[in-house]
Tab-separated table of C-alpha atoms and ligand atoms in Angstrom:
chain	number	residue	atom	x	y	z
A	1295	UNK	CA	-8.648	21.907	-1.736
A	1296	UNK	CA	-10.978	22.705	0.805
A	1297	UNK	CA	-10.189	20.520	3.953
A	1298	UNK	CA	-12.539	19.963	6.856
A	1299	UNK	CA	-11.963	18.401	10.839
A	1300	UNK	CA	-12.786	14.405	10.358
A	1301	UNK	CA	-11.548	14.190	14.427
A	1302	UNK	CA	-8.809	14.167	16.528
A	1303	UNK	CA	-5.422	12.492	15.698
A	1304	UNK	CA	-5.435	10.952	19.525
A	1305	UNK	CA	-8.838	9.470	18.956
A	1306	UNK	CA	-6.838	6.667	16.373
A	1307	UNK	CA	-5.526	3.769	17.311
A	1308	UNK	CA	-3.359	1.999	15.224
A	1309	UNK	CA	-5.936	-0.281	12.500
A	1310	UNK	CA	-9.220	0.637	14.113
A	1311	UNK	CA	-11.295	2.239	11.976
A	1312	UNK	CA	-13.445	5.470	13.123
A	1313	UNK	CA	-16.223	6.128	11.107
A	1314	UNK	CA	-17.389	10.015	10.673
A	1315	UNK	CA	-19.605	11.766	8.370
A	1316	UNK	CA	-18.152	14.908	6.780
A	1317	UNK	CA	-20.921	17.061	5.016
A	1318	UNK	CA	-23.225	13.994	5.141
A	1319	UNK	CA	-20.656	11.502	3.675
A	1320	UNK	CA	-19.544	8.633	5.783
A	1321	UNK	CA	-15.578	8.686	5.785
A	1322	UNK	CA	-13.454	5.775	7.699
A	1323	UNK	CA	-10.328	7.216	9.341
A	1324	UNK	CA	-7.771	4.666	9.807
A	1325	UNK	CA	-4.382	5.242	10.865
A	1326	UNK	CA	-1.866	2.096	9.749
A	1327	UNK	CA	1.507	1.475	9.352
A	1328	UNK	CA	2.276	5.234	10.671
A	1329	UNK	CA	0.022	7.316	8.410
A	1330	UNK	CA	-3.663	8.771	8.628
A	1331	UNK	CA	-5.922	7.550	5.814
A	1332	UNK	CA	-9.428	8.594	5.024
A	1333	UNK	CA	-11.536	5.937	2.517
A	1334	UNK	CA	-15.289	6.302	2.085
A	1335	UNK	CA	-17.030	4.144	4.441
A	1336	UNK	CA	-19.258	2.422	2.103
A	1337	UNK	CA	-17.880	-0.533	-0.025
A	1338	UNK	CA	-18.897	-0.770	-3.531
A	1339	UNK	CA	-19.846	-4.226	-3.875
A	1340	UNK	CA	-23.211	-3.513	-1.489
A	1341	UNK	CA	-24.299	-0.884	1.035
A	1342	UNK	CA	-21.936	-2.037	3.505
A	1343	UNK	CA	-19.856	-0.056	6.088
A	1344	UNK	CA	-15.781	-0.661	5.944
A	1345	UNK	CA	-15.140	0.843	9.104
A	1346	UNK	CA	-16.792	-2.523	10.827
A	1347	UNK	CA	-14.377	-4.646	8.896
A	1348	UNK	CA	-10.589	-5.214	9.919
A	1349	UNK	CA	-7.868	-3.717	9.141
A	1350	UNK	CA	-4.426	-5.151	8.223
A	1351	UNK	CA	-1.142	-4.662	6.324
A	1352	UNK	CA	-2.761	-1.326	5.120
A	1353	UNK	CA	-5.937	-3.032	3.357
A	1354	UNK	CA	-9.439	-2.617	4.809
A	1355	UNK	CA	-11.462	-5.867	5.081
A	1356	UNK	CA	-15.281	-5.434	4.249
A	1357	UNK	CA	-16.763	-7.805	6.705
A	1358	UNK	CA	-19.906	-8.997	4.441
A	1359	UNK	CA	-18.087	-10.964	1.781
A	1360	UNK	CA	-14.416	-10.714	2.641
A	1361	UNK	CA	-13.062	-7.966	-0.552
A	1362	UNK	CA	-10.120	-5.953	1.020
A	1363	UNK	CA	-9.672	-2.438	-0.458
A	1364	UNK	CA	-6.189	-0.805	0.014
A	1365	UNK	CA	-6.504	2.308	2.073
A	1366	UNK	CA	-3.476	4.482	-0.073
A	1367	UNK	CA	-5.682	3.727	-3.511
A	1368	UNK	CA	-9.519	2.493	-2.459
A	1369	UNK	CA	-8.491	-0.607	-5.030
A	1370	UNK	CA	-10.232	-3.945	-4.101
A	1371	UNK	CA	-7.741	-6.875	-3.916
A	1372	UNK	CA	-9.927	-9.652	-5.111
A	1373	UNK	CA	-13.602	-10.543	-5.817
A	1374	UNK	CA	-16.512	-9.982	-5.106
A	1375	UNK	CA	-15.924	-6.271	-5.222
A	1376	UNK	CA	-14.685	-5.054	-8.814
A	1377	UNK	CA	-14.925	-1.376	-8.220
A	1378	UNK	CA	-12.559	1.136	-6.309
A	1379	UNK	CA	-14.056	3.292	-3.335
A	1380	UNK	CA	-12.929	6.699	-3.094
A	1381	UNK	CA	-10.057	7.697	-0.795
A	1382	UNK	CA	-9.659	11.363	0.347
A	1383	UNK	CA	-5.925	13.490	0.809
A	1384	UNK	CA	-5.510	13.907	4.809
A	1385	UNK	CA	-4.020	16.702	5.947
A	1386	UNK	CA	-2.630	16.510	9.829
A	1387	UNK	CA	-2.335	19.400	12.054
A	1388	UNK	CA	-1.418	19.224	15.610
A	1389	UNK	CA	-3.431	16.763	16.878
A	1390	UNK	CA	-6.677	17.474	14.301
A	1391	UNK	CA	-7.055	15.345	11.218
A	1392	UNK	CA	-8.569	17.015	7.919
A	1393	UNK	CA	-9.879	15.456	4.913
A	1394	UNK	CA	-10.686	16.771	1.161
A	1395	UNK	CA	-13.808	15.603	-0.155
A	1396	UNK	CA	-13.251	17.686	-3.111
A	1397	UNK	CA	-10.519	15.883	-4.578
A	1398	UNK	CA	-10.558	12.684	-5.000
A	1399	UNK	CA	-6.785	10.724	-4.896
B	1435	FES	S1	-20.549	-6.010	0.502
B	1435	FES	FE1	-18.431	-5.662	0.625
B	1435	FES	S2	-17.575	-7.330	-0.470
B	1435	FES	FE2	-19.725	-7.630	-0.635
């Protein structure tokens, strides 16, 4: 899998999404509940960025029409979304934070 810097582990505070483009494809980094997750910023009900929308209980809230999408799977909990968006392995070393676009979890 070929892993590349999304930012700095220090950078994250706990559910606060930071949004970062890794070879021109916008990537939310969340850190919850005491892991590092990496979910594609763009929700797949409309052209919307997650990384505005809250976080909580692991699940990140899409701000626009209220579907959640759990960070460990990209699954939407309810309506209007239907579709999944694509979460990314992390890989943490020291304090830098790498993600696999290649491979899709
Ligand atoms: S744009 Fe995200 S739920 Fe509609």
């Amino acid at each position: 899998m070929n892993y590349v810097k999304a930012c700095a582990l220090s950078e994250l505070e706990e559910d606060t999404p930071k949004r970062v483009e890794l070879d021109g494809t916008p990537v939310s980094i969340v850190r919850a509940e005491g892991e590092v997750f990496a979910i594609n910023d763009i929700c797949s009900h409309a052209n919307v960025s997650l990384s505005e929308g809250e976080v909580e209980d692991c699940m990140i809230e899409c701000w626009l029409h209220g579907s959640a999408f759990d960070l460990r799977t990209g699954k939407p909990s309810g309506l209007p979304a239907t579709r999944p968006v694509p979460v990314y392995p992390v890989k943490i070393e020291g304090d830098d934070v790498f993600v696999s676009l290649t491979q899709e979890s």
